[in-house]
XYZ file of C-alpha atoms in Angstrom:
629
model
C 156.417 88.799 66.469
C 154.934 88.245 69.980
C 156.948 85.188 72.129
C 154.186 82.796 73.491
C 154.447 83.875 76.953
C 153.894 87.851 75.859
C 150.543 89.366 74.589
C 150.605 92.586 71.730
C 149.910 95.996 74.350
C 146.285 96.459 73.621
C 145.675 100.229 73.276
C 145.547 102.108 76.630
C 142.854 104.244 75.341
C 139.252 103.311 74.507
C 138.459 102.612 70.874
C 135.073 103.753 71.300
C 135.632 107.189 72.066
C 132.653 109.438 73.077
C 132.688 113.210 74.722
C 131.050 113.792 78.237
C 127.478 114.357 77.953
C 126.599 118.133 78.102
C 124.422 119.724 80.640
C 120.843 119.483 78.520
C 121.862 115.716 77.603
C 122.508 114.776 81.476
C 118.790 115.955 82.084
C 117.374 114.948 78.834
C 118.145 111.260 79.554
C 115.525 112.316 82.646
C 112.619 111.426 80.403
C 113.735 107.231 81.019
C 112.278 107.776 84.246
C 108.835 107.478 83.330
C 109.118 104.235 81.251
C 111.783 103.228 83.994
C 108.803 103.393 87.027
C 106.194 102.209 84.835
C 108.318 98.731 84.349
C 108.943 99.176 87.964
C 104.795 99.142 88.532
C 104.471 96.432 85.916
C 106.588 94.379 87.844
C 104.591 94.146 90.862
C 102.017 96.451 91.667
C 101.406 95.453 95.655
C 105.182 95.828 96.672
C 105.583 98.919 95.077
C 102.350 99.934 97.072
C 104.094 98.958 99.787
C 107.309 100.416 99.226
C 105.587 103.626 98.819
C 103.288 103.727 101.594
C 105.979 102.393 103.825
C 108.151 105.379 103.168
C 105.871 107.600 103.349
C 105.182 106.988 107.048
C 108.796 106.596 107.676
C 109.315 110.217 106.084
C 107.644 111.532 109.387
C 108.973 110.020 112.060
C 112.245 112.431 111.862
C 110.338 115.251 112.439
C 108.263 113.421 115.118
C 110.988 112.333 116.920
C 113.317 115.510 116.751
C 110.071 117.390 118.394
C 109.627 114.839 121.026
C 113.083 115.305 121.960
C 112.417 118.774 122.209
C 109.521 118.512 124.838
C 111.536 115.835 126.720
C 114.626 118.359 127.240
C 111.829 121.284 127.814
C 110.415 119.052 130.817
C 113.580 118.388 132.105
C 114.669 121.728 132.659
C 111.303 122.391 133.869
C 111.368 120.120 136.039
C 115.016 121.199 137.280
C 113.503 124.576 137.605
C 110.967 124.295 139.996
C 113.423 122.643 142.170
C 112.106 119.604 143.211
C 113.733 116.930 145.132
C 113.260 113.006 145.347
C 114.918 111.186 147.445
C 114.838 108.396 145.189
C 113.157 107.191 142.172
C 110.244 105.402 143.889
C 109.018 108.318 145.425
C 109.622 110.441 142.461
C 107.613 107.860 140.585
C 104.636 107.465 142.776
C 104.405 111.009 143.334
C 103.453 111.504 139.851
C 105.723 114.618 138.560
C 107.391 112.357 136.411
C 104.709 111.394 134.503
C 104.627 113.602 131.470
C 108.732 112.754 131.435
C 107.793 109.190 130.960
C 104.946 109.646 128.828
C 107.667 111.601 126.710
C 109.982 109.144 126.965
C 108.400 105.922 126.137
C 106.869 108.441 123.033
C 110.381 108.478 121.990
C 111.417 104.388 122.266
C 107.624 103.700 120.063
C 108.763 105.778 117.833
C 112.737 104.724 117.267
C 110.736 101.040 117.181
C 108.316 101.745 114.596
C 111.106 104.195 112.432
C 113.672 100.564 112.906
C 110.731 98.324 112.010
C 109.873 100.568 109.085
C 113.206 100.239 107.580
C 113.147 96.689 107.541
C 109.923 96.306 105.932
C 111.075 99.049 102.914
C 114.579 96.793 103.429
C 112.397 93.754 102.367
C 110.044 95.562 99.988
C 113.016 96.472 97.970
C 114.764 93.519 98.048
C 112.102 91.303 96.731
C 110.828 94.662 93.893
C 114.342 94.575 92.941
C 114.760 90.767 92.205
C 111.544 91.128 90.520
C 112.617 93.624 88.344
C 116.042 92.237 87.712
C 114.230 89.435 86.313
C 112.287 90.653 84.520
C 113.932 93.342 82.733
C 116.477 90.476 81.512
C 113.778 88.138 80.658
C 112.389 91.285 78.512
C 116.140 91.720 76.937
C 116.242 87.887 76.106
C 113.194 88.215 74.484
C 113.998 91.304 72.233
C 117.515 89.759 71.252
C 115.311 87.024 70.298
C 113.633 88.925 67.565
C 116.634 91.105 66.103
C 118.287 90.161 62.891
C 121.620 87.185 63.118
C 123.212 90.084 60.722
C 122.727 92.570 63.872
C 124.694 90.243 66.110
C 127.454 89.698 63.865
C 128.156 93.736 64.383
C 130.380 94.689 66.604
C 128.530 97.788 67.313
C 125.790 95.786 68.592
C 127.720 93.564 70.855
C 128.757 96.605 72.550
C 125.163 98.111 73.141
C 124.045 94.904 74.056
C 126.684 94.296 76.810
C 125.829 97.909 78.308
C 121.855 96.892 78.175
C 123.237 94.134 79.938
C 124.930 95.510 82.629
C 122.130 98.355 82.834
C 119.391 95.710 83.745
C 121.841 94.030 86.485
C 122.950 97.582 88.177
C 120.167 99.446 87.407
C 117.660 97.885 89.767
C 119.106 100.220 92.614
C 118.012 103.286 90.933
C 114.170 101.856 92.155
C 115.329 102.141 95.565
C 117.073 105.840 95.083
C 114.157 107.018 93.077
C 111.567 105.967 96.138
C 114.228 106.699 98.572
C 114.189 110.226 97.767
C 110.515 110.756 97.414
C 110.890 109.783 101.195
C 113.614 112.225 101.537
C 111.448 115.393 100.125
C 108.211 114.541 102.554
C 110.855 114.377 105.606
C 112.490 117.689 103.961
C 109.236 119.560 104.101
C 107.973 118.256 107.407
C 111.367 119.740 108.737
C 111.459 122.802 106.937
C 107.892 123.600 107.925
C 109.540 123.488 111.685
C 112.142 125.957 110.420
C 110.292 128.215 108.966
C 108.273 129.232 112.412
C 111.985 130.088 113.538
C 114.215 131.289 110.764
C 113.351 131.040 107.305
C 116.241 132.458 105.919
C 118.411 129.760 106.869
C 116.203 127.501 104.980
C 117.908 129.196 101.989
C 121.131 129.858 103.065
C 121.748 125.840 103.697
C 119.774 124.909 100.203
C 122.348 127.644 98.381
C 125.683 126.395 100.010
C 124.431 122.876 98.492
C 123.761 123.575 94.645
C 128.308 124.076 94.124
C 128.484 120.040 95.369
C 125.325 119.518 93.664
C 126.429 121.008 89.855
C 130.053 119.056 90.604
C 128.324 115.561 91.165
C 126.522 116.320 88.445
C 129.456 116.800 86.070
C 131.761 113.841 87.733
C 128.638 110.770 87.004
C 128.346 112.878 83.282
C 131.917 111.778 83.092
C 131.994 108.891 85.006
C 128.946 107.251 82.342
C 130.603 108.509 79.421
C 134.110 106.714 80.815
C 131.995 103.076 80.559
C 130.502 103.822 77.614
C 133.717 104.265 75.917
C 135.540 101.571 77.614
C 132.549 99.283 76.718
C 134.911 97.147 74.033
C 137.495 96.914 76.270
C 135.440 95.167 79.124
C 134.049 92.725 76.458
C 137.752 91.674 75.704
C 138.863 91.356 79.489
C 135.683 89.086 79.691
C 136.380 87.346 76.536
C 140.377 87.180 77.749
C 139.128 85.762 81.353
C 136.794 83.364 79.571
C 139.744 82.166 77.645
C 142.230 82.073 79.986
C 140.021 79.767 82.759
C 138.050 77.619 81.135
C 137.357 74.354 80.325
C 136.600 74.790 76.450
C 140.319 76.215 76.077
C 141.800 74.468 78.848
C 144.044 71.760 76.890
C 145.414 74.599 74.396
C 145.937 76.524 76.773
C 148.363 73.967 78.942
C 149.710 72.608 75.563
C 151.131 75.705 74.099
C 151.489 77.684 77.358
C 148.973 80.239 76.856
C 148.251 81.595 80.482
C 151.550 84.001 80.617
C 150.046 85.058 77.237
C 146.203 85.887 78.540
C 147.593 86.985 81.825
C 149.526 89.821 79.760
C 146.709 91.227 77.536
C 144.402 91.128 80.833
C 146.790 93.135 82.690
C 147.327 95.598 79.644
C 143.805 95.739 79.295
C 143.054 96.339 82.668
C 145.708 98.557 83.956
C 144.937 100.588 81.174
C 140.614 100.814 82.146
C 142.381 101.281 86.364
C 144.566 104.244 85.437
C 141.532 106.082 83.662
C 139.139 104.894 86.744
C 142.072 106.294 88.881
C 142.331 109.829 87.077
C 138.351 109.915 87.599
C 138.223 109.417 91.017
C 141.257 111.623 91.958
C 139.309 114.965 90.207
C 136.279 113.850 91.566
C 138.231 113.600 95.592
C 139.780 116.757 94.726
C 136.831 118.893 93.372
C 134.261 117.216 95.474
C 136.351 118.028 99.211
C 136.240 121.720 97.619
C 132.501 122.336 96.956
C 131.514 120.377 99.757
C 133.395 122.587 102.025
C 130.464 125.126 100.682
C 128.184 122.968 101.931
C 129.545 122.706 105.288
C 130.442 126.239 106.143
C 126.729 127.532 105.106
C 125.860 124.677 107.910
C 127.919 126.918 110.507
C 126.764 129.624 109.718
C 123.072 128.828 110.164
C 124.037 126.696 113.698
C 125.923 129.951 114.895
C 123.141 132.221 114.496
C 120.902 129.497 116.294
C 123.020 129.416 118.818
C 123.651 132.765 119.381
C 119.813 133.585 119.361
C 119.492 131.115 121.969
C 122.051 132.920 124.641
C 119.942 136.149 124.079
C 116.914 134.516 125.174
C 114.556 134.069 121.857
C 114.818 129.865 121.869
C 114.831 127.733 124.696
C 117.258 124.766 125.271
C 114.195 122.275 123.804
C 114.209 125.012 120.656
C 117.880 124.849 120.206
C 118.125 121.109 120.526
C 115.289 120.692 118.153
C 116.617 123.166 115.275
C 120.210 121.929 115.800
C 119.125 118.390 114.976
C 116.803 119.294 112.384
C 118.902 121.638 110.681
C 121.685 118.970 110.807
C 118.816 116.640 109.843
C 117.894 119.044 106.945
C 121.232 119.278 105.769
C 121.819 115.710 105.530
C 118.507 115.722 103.618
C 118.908 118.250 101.401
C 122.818 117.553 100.552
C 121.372 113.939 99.503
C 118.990 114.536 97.254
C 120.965 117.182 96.018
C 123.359 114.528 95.227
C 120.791 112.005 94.439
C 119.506 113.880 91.675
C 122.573 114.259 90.233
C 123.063 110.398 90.752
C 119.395 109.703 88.718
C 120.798 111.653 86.014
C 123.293 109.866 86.024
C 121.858 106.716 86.172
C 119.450 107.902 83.789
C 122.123 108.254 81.007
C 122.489 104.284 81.684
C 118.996 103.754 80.965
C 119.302 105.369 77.518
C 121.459 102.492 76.613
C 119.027 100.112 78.120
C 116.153 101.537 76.247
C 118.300 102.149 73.027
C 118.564 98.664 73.216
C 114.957 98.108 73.194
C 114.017 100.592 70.260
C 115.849 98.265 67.976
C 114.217 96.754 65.509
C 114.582 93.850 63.314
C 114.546 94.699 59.444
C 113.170 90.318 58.887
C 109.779 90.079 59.984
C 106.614 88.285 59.006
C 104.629 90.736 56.881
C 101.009 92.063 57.062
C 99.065 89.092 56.144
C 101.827 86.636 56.001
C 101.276 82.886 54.683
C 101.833 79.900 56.129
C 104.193 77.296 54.511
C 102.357 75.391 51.803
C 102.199 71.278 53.812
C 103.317 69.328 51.565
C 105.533 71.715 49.656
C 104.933 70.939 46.077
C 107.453 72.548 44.189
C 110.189 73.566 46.028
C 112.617 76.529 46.046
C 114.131 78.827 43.065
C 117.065 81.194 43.437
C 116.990 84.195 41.119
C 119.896 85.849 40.017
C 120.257 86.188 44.181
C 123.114 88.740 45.318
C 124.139 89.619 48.948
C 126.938 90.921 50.613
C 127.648 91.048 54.594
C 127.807 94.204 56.226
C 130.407 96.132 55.414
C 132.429 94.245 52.936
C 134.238 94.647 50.240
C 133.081 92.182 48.006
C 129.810 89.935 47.849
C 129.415 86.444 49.231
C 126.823 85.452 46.671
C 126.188 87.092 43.451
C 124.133 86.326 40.474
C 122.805 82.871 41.982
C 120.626 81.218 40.286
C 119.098 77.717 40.225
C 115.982 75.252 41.424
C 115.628 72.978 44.722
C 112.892 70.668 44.211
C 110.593 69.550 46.244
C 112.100 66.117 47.833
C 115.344 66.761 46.162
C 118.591 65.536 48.332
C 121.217 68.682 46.992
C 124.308 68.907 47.427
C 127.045 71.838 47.664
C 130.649 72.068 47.163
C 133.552 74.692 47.109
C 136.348 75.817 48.790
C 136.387 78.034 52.106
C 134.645 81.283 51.589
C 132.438 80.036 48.108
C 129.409 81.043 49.883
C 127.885 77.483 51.068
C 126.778 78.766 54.091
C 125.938 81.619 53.175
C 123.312 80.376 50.352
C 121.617 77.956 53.611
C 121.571 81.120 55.625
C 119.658 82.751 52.758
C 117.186 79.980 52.598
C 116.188 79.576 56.278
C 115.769 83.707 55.804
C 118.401 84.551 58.674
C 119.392 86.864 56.053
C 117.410 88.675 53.174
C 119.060 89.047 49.554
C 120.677 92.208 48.552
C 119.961 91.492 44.911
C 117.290 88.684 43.080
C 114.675 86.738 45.187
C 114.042 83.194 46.235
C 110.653 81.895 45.736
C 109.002 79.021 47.233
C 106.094 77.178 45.487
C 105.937 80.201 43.231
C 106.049 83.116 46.189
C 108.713 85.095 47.501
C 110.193 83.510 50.860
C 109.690 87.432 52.166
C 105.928 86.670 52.043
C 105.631 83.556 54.361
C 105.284 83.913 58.051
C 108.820 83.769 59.371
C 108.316 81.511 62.328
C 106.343 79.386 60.353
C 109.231 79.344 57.771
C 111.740 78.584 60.211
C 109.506 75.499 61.985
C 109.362 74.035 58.761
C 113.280 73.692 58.275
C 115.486 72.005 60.140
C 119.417 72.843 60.493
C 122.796 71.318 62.002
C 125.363 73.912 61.313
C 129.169 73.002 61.307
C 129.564 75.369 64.635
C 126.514 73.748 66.130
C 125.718 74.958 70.140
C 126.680 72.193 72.862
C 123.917 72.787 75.312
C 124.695 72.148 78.552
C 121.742 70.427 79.618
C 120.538 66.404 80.210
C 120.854 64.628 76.915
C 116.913 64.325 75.906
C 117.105 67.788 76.267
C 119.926 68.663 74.126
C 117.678 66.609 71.428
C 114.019 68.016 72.508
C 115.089 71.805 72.146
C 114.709 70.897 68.428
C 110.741 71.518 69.098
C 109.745 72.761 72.314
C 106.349 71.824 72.196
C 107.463 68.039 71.824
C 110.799 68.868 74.629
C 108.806 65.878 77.213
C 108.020 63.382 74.390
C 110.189 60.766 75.262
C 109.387 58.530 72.686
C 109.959 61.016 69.518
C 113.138 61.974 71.305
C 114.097 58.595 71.556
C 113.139 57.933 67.944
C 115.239 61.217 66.461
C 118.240 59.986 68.233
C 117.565 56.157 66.792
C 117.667 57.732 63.223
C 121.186 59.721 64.085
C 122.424 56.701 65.399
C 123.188 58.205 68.592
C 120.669 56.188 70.479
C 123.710 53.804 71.654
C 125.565 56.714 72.491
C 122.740 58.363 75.038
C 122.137 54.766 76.527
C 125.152 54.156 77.475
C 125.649 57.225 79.512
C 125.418 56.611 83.549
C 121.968 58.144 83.713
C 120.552 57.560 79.907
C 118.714 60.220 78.568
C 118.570 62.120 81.785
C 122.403 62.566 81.873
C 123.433 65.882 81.886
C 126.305 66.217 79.045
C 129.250 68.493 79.056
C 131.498 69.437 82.216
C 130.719 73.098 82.450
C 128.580 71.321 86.155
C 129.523 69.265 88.464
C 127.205 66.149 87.430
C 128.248 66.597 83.685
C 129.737 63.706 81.650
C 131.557 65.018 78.813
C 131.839 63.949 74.734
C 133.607 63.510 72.253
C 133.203 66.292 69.050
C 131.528 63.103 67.182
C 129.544 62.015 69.736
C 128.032 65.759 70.531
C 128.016 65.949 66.644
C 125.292 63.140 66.687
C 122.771 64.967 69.512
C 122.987 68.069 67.483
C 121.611 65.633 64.106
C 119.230 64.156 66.486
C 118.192 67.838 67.908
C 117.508 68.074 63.949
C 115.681 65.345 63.057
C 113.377 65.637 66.454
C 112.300 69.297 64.557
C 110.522 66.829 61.896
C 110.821 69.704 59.069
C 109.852 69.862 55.566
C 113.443 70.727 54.720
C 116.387 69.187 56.343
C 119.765 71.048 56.210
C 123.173 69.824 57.103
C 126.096 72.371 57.079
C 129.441 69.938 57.798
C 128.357 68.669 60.760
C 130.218 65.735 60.607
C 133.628 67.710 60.701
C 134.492 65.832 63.640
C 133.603 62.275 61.930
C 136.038 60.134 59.974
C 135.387 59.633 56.145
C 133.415 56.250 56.406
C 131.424 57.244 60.190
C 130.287 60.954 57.525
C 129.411 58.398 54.826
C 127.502 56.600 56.709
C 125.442 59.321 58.360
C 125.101 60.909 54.952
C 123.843 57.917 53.736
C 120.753 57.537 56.415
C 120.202 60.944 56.168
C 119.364 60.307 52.436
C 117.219 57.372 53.489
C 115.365 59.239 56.256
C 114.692 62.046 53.821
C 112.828 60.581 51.793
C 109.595 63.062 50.622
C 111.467 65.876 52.050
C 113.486 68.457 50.564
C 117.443 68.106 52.134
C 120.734 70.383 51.637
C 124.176 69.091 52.304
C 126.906 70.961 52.528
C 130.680 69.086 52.995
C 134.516 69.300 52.300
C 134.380 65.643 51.458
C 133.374 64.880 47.875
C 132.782 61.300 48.489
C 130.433 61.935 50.408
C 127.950 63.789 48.767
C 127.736 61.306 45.725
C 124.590 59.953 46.414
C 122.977 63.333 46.108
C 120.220 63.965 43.276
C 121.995 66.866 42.048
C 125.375 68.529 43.057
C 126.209 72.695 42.984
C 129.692 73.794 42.689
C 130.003 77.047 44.446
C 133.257 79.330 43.874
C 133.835 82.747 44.979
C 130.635 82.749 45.416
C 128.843 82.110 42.160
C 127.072 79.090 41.209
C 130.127 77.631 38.807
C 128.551 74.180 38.106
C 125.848 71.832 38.481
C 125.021 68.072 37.609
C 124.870 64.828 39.344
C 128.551 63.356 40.214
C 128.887 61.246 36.772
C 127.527 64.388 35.112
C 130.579 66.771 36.794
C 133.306 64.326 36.662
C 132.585 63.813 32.810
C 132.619 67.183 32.645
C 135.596 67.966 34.301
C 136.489 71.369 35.581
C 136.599 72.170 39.866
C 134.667 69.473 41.065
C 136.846 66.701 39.002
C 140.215 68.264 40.290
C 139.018 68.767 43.784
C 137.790 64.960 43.944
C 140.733 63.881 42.256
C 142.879 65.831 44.835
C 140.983 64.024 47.965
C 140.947 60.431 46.317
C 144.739 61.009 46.070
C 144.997 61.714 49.642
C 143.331 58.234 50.390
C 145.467 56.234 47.904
């Protein structure tokens, strides 16, 4: 058993193991570049104009200014050979043989200004397309989470592909600038090889072969490198999960009380020394192998600037021609080693954007149907479980099975069981985050699978025990119950009147505006009752048809749970309400009561009805009565 300042030695290896992606895969995953440039296009069509256009001029100014260079070294040593003399540069000046020289010169400085300036502006073109994007690529993955199924997040499978679409849409934005960076490079490769090929056309070849060895090995080492994350992807989740634990102010007081740093510091450390020594291994094959096919690269170079050079001394090239093909060739080199590398960097990066796009191809198996109906206003009848079965993803055994029974129309219900009887799971059903395995629930006579589903979900409202804490100014917390009414003061002020947490908000230092929690620096903190009260309020502001609440007065004594129980009741009046708690005295003023036990509907009958009856729900309220004698 683990000592409280030890953590259990997380495995060293990943536990979501996938092989390197072969050769065809790396440039399979080249087909996301399409749909990756037309988001890029999407997002704004002027600065990718620009970034374009900008490069484009920018891919000539190499050449330009290699072959000015030239003609400034040819007039120089023409100038030293016909053998004038000045005694100074006034009179070299006025006597106009430098001209040309200067004309050369100052040729030169425009265009290292305009190739400087250039930069910036593709600098700032970039900057701003890659915000852009950034933002709106995660606004785009918000929005698709936002239509997937709650089952889809509760796999673990998912999680994982979500948190590499994730980190694809933050570190992916570069791959704009790469992709338009290297359409820059090929118009600056062929301006420069056009040069070469008057000259020596061979060498064009020569260099481009000695580059394909470092090319190929690149290409293998990001293969590897992608298919490293991807397998490590559960592990980063837990050292973000362990940081989040281990420095924050959610866990902060169990974390001092029972000493729990030494215990998160250990499991981080195992977790990542283990994803380091992997990383490490990487890199040191990708040093060693990379070092040995670059050295290809490199003596091809040589070759090519010895024969230059050597044609040169016999005559063929002048020192402007050897100046000119030494820097372009080491120009060209440069180039073509880059893209070289580049590509196998987009194919790389590509493989990233399968995950990002897998992401998106998702689709959600709830969904409105063709012709969907809207909720009957007022419902008239109400709901009716048949014989409803379903069972969570991989389980063993069912969380509901053979359910059957009526919610009428303005009836306050109540249900009761034991941990794991399926309570939740039966509200879950009814506000269709799930769909049954087995039976169907009607309501008003149709199946719930034939109503529009965000009408359906507008039209109930729901405070579930593990309710979110938002972060934001009070009225807010309340108002996110319906958007459309988040600035209505007075309905805001009116839902938290009826969850008798007006006193509560008024009393903060700024009222309604008050930001609550302390996760910033202007937050005011509460207590779990007090934050249990906005998130009854946030309920009541959605003004549904149905009203459900799942225990979310766990953090209430018996009589404050009573009492909210008890208004609840009075506030629902015409509307159809579920309650779901551990404490049996406090559902006794519901029209009808449902036992629920591993889950199957066991019992049902108002609270005289059961406790004549005896059975469960007499020995469970006998058990908690006890407790309070």
């Amino acid at each position: 058993r683990a000592t409280p300042h030890t953590a259990p030695m997380p495995t060293t290896r990943p536990t979501n193991q996938r092989p390197a992606p072969s050769l065809r895969e790396r440039f399979d995953a080249l087909r996301n570049l399409p749909p990756f440039l037309r988001q890029v296009w999407a997002t704004s069509r002027p600065l990718t104009l620009a970034a374009l256009g900008l490069r484009l001029v920018r891919a000539l100014l190499p050449v330009a200014m290699l072959y000015v260079g030239k003609l400034i070294i040819d007039e120089v040593v023409r100038l030293v050979g016909a053998g004038l003399s000045f005694g100074d540069i006034g009179a070299a000046w006025t006597g106009g043989a430098l001209d040309h020289l200067a004309l050369l010169l100052v040729t030169e400085f425009a265009l290292a200004i305009a190739s400087d300036l250039l930069g910036r502006l593709v600098t700032y073109c970039d900057t701003l397309l890659s915000e852009l994007f950034t933002n709106a690529t995660s606004i785009r993955l918000m929005e698709h989470a936002a239509t997937l199924d709650l089952e889809d997040f509760e796999d673990p499978e998912l999680q994982d592909s979500l948190e590499r679409a994730r980190r694809t849409t933050m570190t992916r934005a570069n791959l704009m600038g790469q992709l338009f960076g290297q359409a820059q490079d090929v118009v600056t490769v062929l301006t420069l090889a056009t040069g070469l090929v008057v000259y020596a056309p061979w060498l064009i070849v020569l260099l481009a072969l000695a580059m394909v060895p470092a090319f190929v090995g690149e290409m293998h080492f990001n293969a590897l490198g992608y298919s490293l994350n991807y397998q490590w992807t559960p592990e980063r989740r837990q050292l973000e999960y362990v940081r989040q634990m281990g420095a924050s102010v959610e866990t902060a007081k169990e974390v001092k009380i029972f000493n729990l740093h030494r215990f998160f510091i250990a499991r981080y450390r195992a977790l990542a020394d283990g994803l380091f020594i992997a990383n490490r291994a990487l890199a040191r094959r990708r040093a060693l192998w990379g070092t040995l096919l670059a050295t290809l690269g490199t003596l091809g170079y040589y070759v090519a600037f010895a024969y230059i050079a050597w044609r040169t001394v016999r005559g063929d090239f002048s020192i402007g021609d050897l100046t000119f093909l030494a820097g372009s060739f080491v120009r060209l080199r440069q180039l073509l080693e880059g893209l070289l590398v580049g590509l196998s960097q987009v194919a790389g990066q590509a493989l990233y954007l399968d995950d990002l796009f897998s992401f998106f191809e998702m689709t959600p198996e709830i969904t409105s149907p063709p012709g969907a109906h809207a909720v009957p206003r007022p419902i008239t009848q109400g709901f009716v479980f048949e014989d409803v079965g379903f069972r969570y993803p991989d389980a063993d055994g069912w969380a509901l099975r053979g359910v059957s029974f009526a919610l009428r129309a303005g009836e306050v219900l109540a249900l009761v069981g034991e941990n794991g009887a399926g309570k939740t799971t039966l509200v879950k059903l009814l506000a269709r985050l799930y769909d049954p395995d087995e039976g169907r629930i009607l309501l008003d006579g149709r199946d719930l699978r034939e109503y529009d589903l965000d009408d359906l979900r507008a039209n109930v409202g729901v405070v579930f025990q593990d309710f979110v804490r938002y972060h934001l100014t009070a009225a807010e917390n309340i108002g996110v119950g319906r958007l459309e009414a988040l600035h209505d003061a007075s309905r805001i002020r009116e839902a938290a009147r009826r969850a008798d947490a007006d006193v509560l908000i008024e009393s903060l230092p700024r009222g309604y505006d008050q930001v609550v929690g302390r996760r910033f620096r202007t937050g005011v903190d509460l207590s779990g009752g007090q934050w249990q009260k906005i998130a009854i309020a946030r309920a009541y502001m959605r003004d549904a048809q149905v009203m459900i609440l799942d225990e979310p007065t766990a953090a209430l004594d018996a009589r404050a749970e009573f009492e909210v129980f008890q208004r609840f009741k009075e506030l629902s009046d015409r509307r159809t309400a579920v309650l779901i708690s551990h404490r049996f005295s406090s559902v006794r003023m519901a029209d009808r009561i449902l036992v629920l036990a591993h889950g199957r509907l066991e019992a049902s009958g108002t609270h005289d009805e059961l406790m004549a009856g005896g059975g469960r729900y007499a020995e469970l309220f006998e058990l908690q009565a006890a407790g309070y004698r």
